mmCIF file of C-alpha atoms and ligand atoms in Angstrom:
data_model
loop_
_atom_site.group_PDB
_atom_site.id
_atom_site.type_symbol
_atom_site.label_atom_id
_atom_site.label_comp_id
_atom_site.label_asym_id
_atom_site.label_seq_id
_atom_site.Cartn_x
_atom_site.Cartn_y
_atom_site.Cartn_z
ATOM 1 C CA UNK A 1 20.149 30.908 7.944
ATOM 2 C CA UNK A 2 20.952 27.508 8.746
ATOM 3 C CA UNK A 3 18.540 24.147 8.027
ATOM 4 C CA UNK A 4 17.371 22.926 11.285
ATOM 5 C CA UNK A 5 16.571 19.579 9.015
ATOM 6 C CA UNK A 6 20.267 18.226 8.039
ATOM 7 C CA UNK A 7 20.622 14.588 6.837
ATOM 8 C CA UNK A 8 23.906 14.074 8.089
ATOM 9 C CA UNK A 9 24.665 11.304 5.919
ATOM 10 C CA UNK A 10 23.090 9.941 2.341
ATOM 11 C CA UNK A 11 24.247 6.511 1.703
ATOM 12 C CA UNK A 12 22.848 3.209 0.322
ATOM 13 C CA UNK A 13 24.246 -0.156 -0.368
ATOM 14 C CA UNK A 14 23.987 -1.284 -4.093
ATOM 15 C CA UNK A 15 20.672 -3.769 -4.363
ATOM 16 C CA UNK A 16 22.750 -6.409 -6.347
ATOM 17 C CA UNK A 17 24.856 -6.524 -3.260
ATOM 18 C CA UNK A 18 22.120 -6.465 -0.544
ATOM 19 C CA UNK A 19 19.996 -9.375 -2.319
ATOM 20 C CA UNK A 20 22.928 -11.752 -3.377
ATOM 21 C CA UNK A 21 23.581 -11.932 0.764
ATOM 22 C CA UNK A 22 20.640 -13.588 0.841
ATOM 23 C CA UNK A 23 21.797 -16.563 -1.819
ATOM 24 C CA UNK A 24 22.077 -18.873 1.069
ATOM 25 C CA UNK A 25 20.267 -21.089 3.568
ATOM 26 C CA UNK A 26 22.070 -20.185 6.664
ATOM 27 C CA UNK A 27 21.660 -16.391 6.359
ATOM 28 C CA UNK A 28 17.694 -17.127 6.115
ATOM 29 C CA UNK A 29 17.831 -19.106 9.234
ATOM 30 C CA UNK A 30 20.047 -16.360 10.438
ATOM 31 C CA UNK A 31 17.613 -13.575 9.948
ATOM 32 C CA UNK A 32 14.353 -15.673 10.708
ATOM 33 C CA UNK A 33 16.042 -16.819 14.214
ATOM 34 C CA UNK A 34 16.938 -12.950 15.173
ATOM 35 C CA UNK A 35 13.612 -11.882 13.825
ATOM 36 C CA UNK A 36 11.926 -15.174 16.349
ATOM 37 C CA UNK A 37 13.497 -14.239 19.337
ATOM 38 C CA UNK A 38 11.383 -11.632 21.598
ATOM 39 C CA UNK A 39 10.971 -10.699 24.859
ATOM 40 C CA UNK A 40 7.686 -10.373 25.478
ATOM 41 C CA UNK A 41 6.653 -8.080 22.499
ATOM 42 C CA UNK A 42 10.026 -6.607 22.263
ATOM 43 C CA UNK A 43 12.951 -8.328 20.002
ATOM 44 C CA UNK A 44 15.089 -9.525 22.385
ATOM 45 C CA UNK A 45 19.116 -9.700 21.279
ATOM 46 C CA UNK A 46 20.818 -13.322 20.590
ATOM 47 C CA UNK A 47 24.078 -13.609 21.672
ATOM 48 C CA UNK A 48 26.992 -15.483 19.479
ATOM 49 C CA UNK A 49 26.224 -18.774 20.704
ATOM 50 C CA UNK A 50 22.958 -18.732 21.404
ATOM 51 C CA UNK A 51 22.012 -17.847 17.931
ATOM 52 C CA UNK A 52 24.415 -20.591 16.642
ATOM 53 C CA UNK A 53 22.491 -23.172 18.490
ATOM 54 C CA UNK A 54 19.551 -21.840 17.376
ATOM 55 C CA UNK A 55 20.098 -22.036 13.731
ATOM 56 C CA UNK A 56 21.888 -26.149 14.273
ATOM 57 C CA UNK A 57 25.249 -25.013 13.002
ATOM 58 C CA UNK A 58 28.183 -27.075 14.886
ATOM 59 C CA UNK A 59 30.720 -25.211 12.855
ATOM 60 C CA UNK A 60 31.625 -21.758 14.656
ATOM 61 C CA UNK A 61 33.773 -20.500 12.258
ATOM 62 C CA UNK A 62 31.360 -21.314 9.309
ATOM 63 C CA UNK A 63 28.703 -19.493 10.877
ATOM 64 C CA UNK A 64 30.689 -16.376 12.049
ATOM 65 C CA UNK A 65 31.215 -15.982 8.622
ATOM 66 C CA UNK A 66 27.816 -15.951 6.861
ATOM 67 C CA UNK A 67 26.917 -13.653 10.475
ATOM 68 C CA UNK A 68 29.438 -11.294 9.485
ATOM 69 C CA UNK A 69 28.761 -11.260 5.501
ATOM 70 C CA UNK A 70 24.849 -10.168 7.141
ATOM 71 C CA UNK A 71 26.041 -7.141 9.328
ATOM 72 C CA UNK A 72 25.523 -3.911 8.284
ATOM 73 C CA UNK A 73 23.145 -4.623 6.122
ATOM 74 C CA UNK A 74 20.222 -6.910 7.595
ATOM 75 C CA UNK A 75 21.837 -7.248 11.054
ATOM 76 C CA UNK A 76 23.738 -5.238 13.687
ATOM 77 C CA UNK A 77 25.937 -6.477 16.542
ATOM 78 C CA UNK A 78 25.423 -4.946 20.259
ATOM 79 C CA UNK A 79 27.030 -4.799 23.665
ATOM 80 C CA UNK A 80 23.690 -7.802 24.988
ATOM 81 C CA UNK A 81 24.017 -9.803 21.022
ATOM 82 C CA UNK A 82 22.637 -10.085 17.083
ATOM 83 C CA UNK A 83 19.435 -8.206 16.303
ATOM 84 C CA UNK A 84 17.968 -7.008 13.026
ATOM 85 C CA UNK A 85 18.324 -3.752 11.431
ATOM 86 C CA UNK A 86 15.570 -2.078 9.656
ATOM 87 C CA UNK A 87 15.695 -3.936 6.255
ATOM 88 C CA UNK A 88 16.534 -7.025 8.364
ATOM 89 C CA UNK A 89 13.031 -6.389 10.115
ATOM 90 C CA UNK A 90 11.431 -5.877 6.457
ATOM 91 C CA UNK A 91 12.597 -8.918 5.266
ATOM 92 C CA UNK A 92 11.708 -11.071 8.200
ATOM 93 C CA UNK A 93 8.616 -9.833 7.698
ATOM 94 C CA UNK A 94 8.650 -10.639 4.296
ATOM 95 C CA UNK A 95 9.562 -14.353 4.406
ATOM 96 C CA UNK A 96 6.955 -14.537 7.253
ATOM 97 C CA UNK A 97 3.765 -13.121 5.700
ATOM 98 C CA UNK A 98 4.588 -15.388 1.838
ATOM 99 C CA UNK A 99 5.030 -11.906 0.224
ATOM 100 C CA UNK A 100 7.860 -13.557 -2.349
ATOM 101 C CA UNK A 101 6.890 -17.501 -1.804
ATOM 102 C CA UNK A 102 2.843 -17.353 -2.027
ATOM 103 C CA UNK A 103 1.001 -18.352 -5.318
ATOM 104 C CA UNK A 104 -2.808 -18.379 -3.430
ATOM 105 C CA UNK A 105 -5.141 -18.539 -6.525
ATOM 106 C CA UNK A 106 -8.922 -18.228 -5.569
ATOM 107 C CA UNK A 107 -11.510 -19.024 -8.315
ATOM 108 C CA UNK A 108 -14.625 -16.085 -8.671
ATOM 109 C CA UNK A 109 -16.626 -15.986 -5.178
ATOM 110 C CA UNK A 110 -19.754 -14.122 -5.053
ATOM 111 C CA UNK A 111 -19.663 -10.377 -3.346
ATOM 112 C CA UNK A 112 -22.424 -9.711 -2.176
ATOM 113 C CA UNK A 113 -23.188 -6.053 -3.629
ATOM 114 C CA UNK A 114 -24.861 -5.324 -7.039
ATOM 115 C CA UNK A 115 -22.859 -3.861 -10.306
ATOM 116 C CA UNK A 116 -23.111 -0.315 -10.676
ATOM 117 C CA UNK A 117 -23.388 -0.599 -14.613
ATOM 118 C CA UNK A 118 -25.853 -2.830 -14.920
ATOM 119 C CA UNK A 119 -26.883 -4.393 -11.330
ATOM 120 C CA UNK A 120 -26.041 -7.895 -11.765
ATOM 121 C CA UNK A 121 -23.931 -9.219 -8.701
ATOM 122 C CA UNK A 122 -20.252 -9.109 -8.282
ATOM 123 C CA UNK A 123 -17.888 -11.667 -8.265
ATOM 124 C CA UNK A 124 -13.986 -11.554 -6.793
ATOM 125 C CA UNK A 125 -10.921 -13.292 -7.750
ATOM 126 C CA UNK A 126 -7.552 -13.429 -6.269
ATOM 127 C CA UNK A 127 -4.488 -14.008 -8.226
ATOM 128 C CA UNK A 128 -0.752 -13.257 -8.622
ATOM 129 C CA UNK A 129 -1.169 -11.541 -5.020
ATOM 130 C CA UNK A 130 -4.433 -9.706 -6.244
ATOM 131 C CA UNK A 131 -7.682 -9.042 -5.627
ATOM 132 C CA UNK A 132 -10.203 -7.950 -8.275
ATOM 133 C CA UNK A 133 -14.211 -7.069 -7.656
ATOM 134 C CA UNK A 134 -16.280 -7.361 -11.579
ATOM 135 C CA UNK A 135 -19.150 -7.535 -12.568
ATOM 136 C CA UNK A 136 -20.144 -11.304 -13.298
ATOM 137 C CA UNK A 137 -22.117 -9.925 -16.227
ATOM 138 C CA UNK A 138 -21.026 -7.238 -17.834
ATOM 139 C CA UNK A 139 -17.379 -7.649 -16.599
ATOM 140 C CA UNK A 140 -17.132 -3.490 -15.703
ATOM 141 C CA UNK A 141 -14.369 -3.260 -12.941
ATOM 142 C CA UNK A 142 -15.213 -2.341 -9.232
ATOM 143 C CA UNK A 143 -12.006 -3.179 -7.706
ATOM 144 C CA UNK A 144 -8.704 -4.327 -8.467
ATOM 145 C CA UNK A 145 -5.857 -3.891 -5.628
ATOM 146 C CA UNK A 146 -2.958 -5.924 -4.393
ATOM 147 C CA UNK A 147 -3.957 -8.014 -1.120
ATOM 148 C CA UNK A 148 -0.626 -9.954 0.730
ATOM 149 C CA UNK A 149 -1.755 -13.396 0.863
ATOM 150 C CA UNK A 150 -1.878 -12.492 4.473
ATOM 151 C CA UNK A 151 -5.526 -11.848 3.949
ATOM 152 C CA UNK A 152 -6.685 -14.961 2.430
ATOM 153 C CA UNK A 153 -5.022 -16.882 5.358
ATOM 154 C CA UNK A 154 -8.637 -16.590 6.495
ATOM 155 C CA UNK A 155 -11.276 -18.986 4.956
ATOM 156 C CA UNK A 156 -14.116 -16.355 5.543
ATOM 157 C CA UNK A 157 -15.024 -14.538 1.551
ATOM 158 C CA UNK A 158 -16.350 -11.905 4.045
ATOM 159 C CA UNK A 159 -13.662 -11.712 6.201
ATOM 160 C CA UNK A 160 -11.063 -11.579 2.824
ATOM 161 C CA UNK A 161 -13.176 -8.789 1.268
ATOM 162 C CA UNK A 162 -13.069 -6.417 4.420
ATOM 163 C CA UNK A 163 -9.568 -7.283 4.613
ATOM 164 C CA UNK A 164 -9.051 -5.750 0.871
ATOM 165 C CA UNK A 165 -11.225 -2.541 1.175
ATOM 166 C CA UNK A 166 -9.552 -1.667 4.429
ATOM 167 C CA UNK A 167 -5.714 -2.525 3.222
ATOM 168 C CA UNK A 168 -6.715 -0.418 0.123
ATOM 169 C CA UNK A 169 -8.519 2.769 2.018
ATOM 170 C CA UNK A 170 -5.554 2.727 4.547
ATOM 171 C CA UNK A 171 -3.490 3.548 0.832
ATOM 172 C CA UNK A 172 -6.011 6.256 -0.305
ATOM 173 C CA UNK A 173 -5.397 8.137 2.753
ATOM 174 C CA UNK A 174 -2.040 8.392 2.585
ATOM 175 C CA UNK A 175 -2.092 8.932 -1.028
ATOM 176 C CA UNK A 176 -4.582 11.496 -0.729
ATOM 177 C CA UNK A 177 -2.190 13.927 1.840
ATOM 178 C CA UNK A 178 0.426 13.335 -1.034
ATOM 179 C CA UNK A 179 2.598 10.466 0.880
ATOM 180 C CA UNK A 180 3.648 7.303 -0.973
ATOM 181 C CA UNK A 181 2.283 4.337 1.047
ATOM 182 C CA UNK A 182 4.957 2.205 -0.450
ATOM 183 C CA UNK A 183 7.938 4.099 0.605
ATOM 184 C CA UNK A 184 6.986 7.712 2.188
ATOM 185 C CA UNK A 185 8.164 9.904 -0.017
ATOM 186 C CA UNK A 186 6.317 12.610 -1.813
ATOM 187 C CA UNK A 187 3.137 11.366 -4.064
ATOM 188 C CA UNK A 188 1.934 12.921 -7.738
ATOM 189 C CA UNK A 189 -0.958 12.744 -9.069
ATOM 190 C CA UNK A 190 -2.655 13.598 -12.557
ATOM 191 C CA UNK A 191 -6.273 14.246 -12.814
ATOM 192 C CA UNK A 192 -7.217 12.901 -15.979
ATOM 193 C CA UNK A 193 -10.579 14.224 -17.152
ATOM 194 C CA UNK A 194 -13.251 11.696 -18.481
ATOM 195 C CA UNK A 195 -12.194 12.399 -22.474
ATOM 196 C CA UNK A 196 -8.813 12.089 -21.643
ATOM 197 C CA UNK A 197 -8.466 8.885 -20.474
ATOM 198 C CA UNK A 198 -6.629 6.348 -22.105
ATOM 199 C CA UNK A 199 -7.863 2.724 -22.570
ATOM 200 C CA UNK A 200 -5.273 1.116 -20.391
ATOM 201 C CA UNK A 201 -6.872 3.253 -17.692
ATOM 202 C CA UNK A 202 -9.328 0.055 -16.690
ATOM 203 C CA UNK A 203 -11.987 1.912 -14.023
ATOM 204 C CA UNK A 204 -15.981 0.643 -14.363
ATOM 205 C CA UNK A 205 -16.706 4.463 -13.259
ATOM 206 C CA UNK A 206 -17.070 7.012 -15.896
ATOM 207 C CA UNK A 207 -16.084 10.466 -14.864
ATOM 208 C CA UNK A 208 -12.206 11.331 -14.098
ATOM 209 C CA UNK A 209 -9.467 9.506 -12.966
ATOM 210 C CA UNK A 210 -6.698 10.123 -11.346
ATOM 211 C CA UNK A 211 -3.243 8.525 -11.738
ATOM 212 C CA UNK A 212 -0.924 8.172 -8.530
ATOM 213 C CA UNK A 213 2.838 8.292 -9.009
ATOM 214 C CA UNK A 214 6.067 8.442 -6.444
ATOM 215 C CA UNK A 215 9.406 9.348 -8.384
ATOM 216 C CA UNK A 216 11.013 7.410 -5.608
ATOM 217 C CA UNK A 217 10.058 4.362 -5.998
ATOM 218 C CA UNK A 218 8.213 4.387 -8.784
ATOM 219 C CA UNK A 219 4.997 3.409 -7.069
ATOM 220 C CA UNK A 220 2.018 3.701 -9.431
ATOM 221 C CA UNK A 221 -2.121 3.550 -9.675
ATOM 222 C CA UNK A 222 -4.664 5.037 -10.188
ATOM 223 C CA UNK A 223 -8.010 5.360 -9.067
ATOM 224 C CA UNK A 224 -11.376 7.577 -9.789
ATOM 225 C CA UNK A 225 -11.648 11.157 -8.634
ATOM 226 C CA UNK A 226 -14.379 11.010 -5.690
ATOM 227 C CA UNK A 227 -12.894 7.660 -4.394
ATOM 228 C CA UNK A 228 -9.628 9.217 -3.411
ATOM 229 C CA UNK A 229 -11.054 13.404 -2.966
ATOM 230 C CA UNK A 230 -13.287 12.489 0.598
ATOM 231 C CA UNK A 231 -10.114 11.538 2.090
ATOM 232 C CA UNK A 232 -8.125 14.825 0.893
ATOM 233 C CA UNK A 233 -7.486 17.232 4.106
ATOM 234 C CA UNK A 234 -9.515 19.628 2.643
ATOM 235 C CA UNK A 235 -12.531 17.188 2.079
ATOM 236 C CA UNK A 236 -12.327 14.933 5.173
ATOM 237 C CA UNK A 237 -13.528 17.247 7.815
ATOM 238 C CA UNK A 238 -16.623 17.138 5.912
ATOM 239 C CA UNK A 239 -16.762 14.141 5.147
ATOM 240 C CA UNK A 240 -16.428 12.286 8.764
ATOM 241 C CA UNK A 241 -18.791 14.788 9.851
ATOM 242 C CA UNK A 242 -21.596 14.445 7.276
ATOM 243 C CA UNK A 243 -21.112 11.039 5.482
ATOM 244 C CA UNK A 244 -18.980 8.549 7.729
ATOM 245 C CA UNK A 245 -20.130 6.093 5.878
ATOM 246 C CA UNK A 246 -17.703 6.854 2.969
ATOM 247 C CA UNK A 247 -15.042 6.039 5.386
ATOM 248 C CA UNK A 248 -16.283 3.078 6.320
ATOM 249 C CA UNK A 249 -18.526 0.991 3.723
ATOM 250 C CA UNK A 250 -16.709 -1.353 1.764
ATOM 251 C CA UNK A 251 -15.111 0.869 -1.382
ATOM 252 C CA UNK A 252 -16.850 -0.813 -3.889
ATOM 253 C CA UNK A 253 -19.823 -0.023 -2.370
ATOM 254 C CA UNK A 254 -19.482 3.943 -1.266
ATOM 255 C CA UNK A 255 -20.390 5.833 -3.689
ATOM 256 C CA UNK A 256 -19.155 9.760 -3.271
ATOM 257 C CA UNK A 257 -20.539 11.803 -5.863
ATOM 258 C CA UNK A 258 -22.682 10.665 -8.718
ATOM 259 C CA UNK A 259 -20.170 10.684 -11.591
ATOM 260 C CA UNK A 260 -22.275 12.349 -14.261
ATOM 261 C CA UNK A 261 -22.496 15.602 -11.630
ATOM 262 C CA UNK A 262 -18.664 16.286 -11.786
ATOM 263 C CA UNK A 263 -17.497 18.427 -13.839
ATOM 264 C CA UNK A 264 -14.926 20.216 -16.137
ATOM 265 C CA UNK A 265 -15.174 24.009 -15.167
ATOM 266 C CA UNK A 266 -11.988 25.151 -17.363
ATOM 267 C CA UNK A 267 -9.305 23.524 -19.956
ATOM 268 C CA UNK A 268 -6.249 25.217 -19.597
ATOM 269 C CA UNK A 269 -5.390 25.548 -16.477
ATOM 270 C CA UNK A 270 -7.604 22.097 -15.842
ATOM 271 C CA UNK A 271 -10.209 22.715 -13.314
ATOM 272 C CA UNK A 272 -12.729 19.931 -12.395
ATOM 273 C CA UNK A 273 -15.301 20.308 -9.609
ATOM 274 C CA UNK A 274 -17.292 17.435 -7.314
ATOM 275 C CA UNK A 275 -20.018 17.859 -5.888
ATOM 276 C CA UNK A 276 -20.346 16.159 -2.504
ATOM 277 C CA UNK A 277 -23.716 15.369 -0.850
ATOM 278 C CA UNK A 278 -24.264 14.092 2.543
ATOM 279 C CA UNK A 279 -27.496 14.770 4.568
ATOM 280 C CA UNK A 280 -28.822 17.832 2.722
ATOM 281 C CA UNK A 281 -25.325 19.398 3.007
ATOM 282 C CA UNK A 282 -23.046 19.933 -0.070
ATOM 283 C CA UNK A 283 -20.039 20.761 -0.534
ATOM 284 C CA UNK A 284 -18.316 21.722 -4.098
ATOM 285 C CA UNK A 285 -14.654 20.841 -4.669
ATOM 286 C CA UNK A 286 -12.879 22.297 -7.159
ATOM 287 C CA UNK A 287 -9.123 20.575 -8.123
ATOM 288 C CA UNK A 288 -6.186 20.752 -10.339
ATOM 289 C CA UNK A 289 -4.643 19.197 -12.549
ATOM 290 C CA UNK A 290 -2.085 18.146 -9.582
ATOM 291 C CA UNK A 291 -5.078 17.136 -7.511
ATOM 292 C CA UNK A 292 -4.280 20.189 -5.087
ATOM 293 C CA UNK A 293 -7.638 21.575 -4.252
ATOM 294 C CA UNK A 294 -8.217 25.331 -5.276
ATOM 295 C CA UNK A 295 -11.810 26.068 -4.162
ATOM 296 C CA UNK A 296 -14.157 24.558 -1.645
ATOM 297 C CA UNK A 297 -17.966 25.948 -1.538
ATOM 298 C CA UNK A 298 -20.468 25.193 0.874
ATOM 299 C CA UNK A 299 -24.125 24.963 0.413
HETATM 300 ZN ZN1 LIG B 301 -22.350 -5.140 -14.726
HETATM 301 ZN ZN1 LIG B 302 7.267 5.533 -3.261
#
């Protein structure tokens, strides 16, 4: 039987090759002109001279030849002029949002929700392009996710703090139907009970963990059980229909399942189980080691 899914061609260029393109002023101009011009909302082509102008280059030949050294790779030539390709686009967006260039550091702010250790307030920081919620007191971690500097563009602690709970619950959903949010291919995860966990795993939660992995990219974090289960398939239905809240509070603040109520059912094969309450409803989740879900019970 033939594949009705054939990738009719695997290729790549070599990354030494892609980025060493980019060792030069012009192509930057290049790429941020062709990434500038729209029509509307739509990119809008630049012919050879028109993008010449653009990027204040007298010197035709010159240019055509950091142009050329670009296409292929970051930039493609059609019948109406220069546009960007894909990683072109990436890029652009890249240089654009301070991904590479920002060094934003924001001394401790107050957050305005209570520690759930020991109840004394939290306090954020924001360095090296991320954001961390601890306890001012006791230190125990509620947070701790990279934000682009994108987000602290805005002068409003608030308005930063939204910013990182929704950037990071947009990742747990993915991550929780088994997609990498980095580079969309296939997730892993390890459930990693409560008296397995290693010291480098740095939650404030007890109760288990779970470690996210892509073998693509090589994408890795991890995060505690409940905080990624409510948005599993499985789980979400219920969820959204009994405690909507979840997917909406802030995450430091939404609290799934009380962690001393979860528990190991079996060793070998590993088999944990979460209880979920919501509005007199509960429903008992039972995982794997793999995070697939093997039992749901409603009572
Ligand atoms: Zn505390
Ligand atoms: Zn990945």
């Amino acid at each position: 039987m033939s594949n009705p899914f054939e990738v009719s061609e695997r290729k790549s260029v070599p990354p030494a090759e892609a980025f060493a393109l980019l060792g030069n002023e012009l192509r930057v101009s290049i790429l941020l002109e062709l990434g500038d011009a729209k029509e509307g909302n739509q990119p809008r082509p630049l012919p050879f001279e028109e993008l010449r102008r653009r990027c204040d280059v007298s010197d035709s030949g010159r240019f055509n030849y950091h142009l050329q050294e670009l296409l292929g790779v970051f930039v493609t030539e059609k019948s109406e002029g220069y546009g960007l390709l894909y990683p072109g686009v990436i890029l652009y967006q890249a240089i654009k949002a301070d991904s590479f260039t920002d060094r934003t550091t924001v001394e401790p702010f107050p957050v305005d929700s209570a520690c759930s250790a020991c109840g004394a307030d939290l306090e954020a920081t924001y360095r090296n392009s991320m954001l961390v919620v601890r306890c001012g007191d006791c230190e125990a971690l509620a947070f701790k996710y990279h934000l682009p500097p994108g987000a602290i563009r805005s002068n409003d602690p608030d308005a930063v703090l939204r910013a990182a709970s929704v950037y990071a619950r947009r990742d747990l959903v993915t991550v929780a139907s088994d997609v990498c949010p980095t580079c969309a291919s296939e997730m892993y995860h390890d459930v990693v009970p409560e008296d397995e966990k290693s010291t480098d795993l740095e939650h404030a939660m007890p109760g288990p963990a779970v470690v996210h992995h892509c073998s693509y990219c090589k994408n890795f974090f991890s995060t505690d059980l409940p905080e990624v289960l409510v948005y599993h398939p499985d789980v979400l239905p219920f969820v959204a229909a009994n405690a909507p809240h979840l997917l909406t509070d802030l995450l430091w603040t939404a609290d799934a399942c009380d962690p001393d109520a979860i528990s190991v059912t079996r060793r070998d094969p590993l088999r944990v189980s979460v209880p979920l309450d919501a509005d007199g409803e509960r429903l008992t989740v039972t995982v794997d080691r793999s995070l697939d879900v093997v039992e749901t019970e409603r009572h």
